[in-house]
XYZ file of C-alpha atoms in Angstrom:
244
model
C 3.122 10.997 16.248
C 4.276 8.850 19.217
C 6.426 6.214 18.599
C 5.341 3.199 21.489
C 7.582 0.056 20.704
C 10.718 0.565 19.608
C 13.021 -2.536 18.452
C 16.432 -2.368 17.392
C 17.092 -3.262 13.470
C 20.022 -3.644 11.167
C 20.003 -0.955 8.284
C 19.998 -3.099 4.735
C 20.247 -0.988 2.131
C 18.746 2.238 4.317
C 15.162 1.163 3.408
C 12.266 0.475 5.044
C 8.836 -1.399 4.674
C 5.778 0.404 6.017
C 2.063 -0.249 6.240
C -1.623 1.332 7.706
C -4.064 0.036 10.167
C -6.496 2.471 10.541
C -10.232 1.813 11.965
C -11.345 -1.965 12.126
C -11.449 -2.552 8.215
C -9.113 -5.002 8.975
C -7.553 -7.093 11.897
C -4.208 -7.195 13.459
C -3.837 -10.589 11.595
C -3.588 -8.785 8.683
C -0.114 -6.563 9.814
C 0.901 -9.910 11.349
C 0.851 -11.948 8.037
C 1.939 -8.895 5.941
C 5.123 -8.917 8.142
C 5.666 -12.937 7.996
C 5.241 -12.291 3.717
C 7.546 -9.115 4.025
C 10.441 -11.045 6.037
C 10.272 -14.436 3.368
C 12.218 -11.918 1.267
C 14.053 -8.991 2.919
C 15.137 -8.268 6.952
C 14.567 -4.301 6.362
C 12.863 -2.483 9.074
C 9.129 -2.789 8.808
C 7.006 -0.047 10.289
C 2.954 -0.166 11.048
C 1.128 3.449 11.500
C -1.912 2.715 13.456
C -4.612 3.896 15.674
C -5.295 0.750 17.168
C -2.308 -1.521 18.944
C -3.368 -4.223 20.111
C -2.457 -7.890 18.616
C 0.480 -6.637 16.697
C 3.612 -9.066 16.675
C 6.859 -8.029 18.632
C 9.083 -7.267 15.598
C 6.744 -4.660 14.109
C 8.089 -1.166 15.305
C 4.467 0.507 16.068
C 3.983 3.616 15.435
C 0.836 5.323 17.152
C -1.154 8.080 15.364
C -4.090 9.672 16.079
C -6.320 10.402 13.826
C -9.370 11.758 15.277
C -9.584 15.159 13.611
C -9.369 14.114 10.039
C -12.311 11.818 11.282
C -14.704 14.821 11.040
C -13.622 15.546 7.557
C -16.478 15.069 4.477
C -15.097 12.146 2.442
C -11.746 11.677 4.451
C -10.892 7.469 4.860
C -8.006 6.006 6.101
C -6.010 5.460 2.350
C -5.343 9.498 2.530
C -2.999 9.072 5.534
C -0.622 8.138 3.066
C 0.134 11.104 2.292
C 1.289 11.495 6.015
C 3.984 8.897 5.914
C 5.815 11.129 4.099
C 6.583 13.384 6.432
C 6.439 10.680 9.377
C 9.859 11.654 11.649
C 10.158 7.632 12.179
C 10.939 7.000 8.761
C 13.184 9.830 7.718
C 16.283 8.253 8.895
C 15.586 5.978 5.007
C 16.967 6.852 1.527
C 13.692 4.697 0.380
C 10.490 3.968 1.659
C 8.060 1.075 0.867
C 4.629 0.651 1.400
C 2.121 -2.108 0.943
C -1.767 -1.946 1.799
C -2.549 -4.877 4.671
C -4.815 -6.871 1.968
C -1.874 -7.433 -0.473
C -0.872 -11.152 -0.667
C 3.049 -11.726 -1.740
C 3.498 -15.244 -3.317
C 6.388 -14.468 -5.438
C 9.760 -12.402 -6.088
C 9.557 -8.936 -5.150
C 13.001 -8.152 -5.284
C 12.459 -5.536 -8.321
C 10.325 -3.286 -6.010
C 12.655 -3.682 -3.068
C 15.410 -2.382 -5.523
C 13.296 -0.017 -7.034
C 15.265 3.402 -6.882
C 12.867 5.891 -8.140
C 11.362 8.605 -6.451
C 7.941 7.950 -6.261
C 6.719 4.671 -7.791
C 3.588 2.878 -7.614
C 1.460 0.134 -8.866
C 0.059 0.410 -12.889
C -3.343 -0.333 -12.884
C -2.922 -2.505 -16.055
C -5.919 -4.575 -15.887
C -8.085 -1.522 -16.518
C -6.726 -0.662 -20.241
C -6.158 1.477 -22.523
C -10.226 2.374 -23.008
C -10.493 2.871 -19.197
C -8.309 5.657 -19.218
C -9.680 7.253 -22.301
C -12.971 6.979 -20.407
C -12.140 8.217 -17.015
C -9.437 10.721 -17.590
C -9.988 12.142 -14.396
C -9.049 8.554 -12.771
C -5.649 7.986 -11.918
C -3.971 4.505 -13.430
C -1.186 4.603 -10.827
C -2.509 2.486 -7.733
C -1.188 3.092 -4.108
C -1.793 -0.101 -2.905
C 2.328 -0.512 -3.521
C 4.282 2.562 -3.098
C 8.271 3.119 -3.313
C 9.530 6.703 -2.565
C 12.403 8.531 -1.334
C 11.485 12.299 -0.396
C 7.974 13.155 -0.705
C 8.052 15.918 1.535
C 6.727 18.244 -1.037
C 3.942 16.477 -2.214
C 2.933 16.314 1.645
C 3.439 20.397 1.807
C 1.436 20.822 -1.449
C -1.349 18.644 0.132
C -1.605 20.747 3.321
C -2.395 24.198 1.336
C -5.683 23.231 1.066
C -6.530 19.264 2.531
C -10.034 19.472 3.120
C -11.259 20.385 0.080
C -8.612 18.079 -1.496
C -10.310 14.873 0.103
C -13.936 16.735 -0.493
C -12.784 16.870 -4.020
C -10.668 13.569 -5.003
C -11.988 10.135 -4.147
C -8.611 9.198 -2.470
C -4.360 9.928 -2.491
C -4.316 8.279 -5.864
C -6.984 10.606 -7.851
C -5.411 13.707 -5.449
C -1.727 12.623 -7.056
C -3.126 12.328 -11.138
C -4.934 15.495 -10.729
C -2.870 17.256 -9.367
C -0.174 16.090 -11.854
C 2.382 14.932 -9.026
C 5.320 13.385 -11.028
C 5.255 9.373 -10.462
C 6.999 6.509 -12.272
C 5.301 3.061 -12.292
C 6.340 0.114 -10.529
C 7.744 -3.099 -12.563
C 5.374 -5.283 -13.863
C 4.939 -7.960 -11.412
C 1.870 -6.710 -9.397
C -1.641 -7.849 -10.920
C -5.540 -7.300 -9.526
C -6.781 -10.604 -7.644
C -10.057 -10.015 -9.053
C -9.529 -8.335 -12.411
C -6.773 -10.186 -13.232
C -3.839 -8.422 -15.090
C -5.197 -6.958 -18.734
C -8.522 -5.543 -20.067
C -11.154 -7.961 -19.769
C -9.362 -10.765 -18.169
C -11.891 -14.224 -18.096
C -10.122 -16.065 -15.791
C -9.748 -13.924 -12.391
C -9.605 -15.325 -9.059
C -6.674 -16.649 -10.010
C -2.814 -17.226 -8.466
C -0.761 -15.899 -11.693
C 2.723 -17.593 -11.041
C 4.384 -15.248 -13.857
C 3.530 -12.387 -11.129
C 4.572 -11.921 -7.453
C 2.477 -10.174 -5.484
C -1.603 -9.428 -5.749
C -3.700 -6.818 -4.097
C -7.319 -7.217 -3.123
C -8.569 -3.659 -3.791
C -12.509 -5.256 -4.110
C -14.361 -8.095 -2.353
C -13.513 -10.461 -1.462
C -11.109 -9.790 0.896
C -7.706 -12.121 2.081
C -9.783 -13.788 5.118
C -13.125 -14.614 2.944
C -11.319 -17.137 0.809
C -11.326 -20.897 1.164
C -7.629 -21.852 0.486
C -8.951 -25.248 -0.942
C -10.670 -23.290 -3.749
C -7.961 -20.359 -3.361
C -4.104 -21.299 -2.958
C -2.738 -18.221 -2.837
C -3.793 -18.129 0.555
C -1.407 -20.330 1.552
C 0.794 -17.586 1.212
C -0.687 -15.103 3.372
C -1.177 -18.183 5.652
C 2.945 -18.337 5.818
C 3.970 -20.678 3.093
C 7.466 -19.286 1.542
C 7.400 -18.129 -1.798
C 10.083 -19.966 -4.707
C 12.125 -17.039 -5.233
């Protein structure tokens, strides 16, 4: 990997916040507003891994990747580079690492997963319940759409014994991880699903739920599709500052 824009930054805390464009699921407006979200709440050094440059704001350090070859892989998309950021040279100057997928939208106090000190930590899936898991034991519960980690280099190295038929076999990172039984802690509560909402069967989704802090869009519709009139917690993404 190639590191092409550089900026200086102040170490807080030796952590960093990281993110993936990869492809044209999604626009350089959606790095821009995850970094205007990110720095409402912390001045750490944020990181975007992509394969496409242009449109990013000065302020991101961009870090270019390639990723061509996994391209030709059956099944590979662009969530299993994840697993590469854990051996990315860029960020191994960090005690802790932080990752958030570009469709998240932050409209709280995410201080608890900025502090979080675990190893590897990521989202619970509690919206999907109790039955869901008894159903699907081959789905994993743990979401990467939020990941905190220190030293993953061993998951990475465990990955790389046999990738391809890793991502022929798993759906994504997440299954790859709960199959695979890769130790992983959950994140604190404060993350919920826009659309499912934040326990089994939840009626009213679509929702901003101010007893949470952050939401991820991991289904249509997507950050840009909403009317804010109908939607407020696009105001957020839009660049209004949280309450903290």
């Amino acid at each position: 990997m190639l590191t092409i824009r550089k900026i200086e930054h102040q170490m807080i805390d030796n952590y960093c916040i990281t993110c993936l464009k990869i492809g044209d699921k999604f626009s350089s407006d959606y790095v821009n507003k995850l970094y205007t979200m990110v720095r409402h709440q912390t001045d750490a050094p944020f990181f975007c891994f992509t394969d496409d440059v242009e449109g990013i704001l000065d302020g991101i350090n961009i870090v270019f990747i390639d990723v061509s070859e996994y391209l030709t892989w059956q099944n590979w998309w662009a969530a299993w580079y994840k697993l590469c950021l854990f051996v990315a040279p860029e960020l191994s100057e960090f005690n802790r690492k932080i990752f958030f997928d570009l469709d998240v939208i932050i409209h709280g106090d995410i201080s608890s997963i900025l502090n979080c000190n675990d190893k590897f930590s990521l989202i619970y899936s509690k919206w999907k319940g109790f039955m869901h898991k008894v159903k699907y034991p081959t789905e994993s519960m743990l979401n990467s759409s939020v990941m905190v980690w220190k030293n993953n280099t061993s998951i990475y190295e465990y990955w790389m014994k046999d990738p391809k038929t890793y991502v022929e076999k798993y759906i994504g990172p997440d299954n790859f991880c709960h199959n695979e039984r890769i130790e992983r802690t959950s994140i604190s509560s404060i993350c919920y699903s826009y659309r499912n909402g934040c326990k089994t069967n939840q009626k009213n989704s679509l929702i901003l739920r101010e007893d949470h802090a952050l939401a991820i869009f991991h289904q249509q519709p997507k950050n840009h599709e909403l009317d804010v009139s109908q939607h407020p917690i696009v105001e957020y993404w839009n660049g209004k500052k949280p309450l903290l």
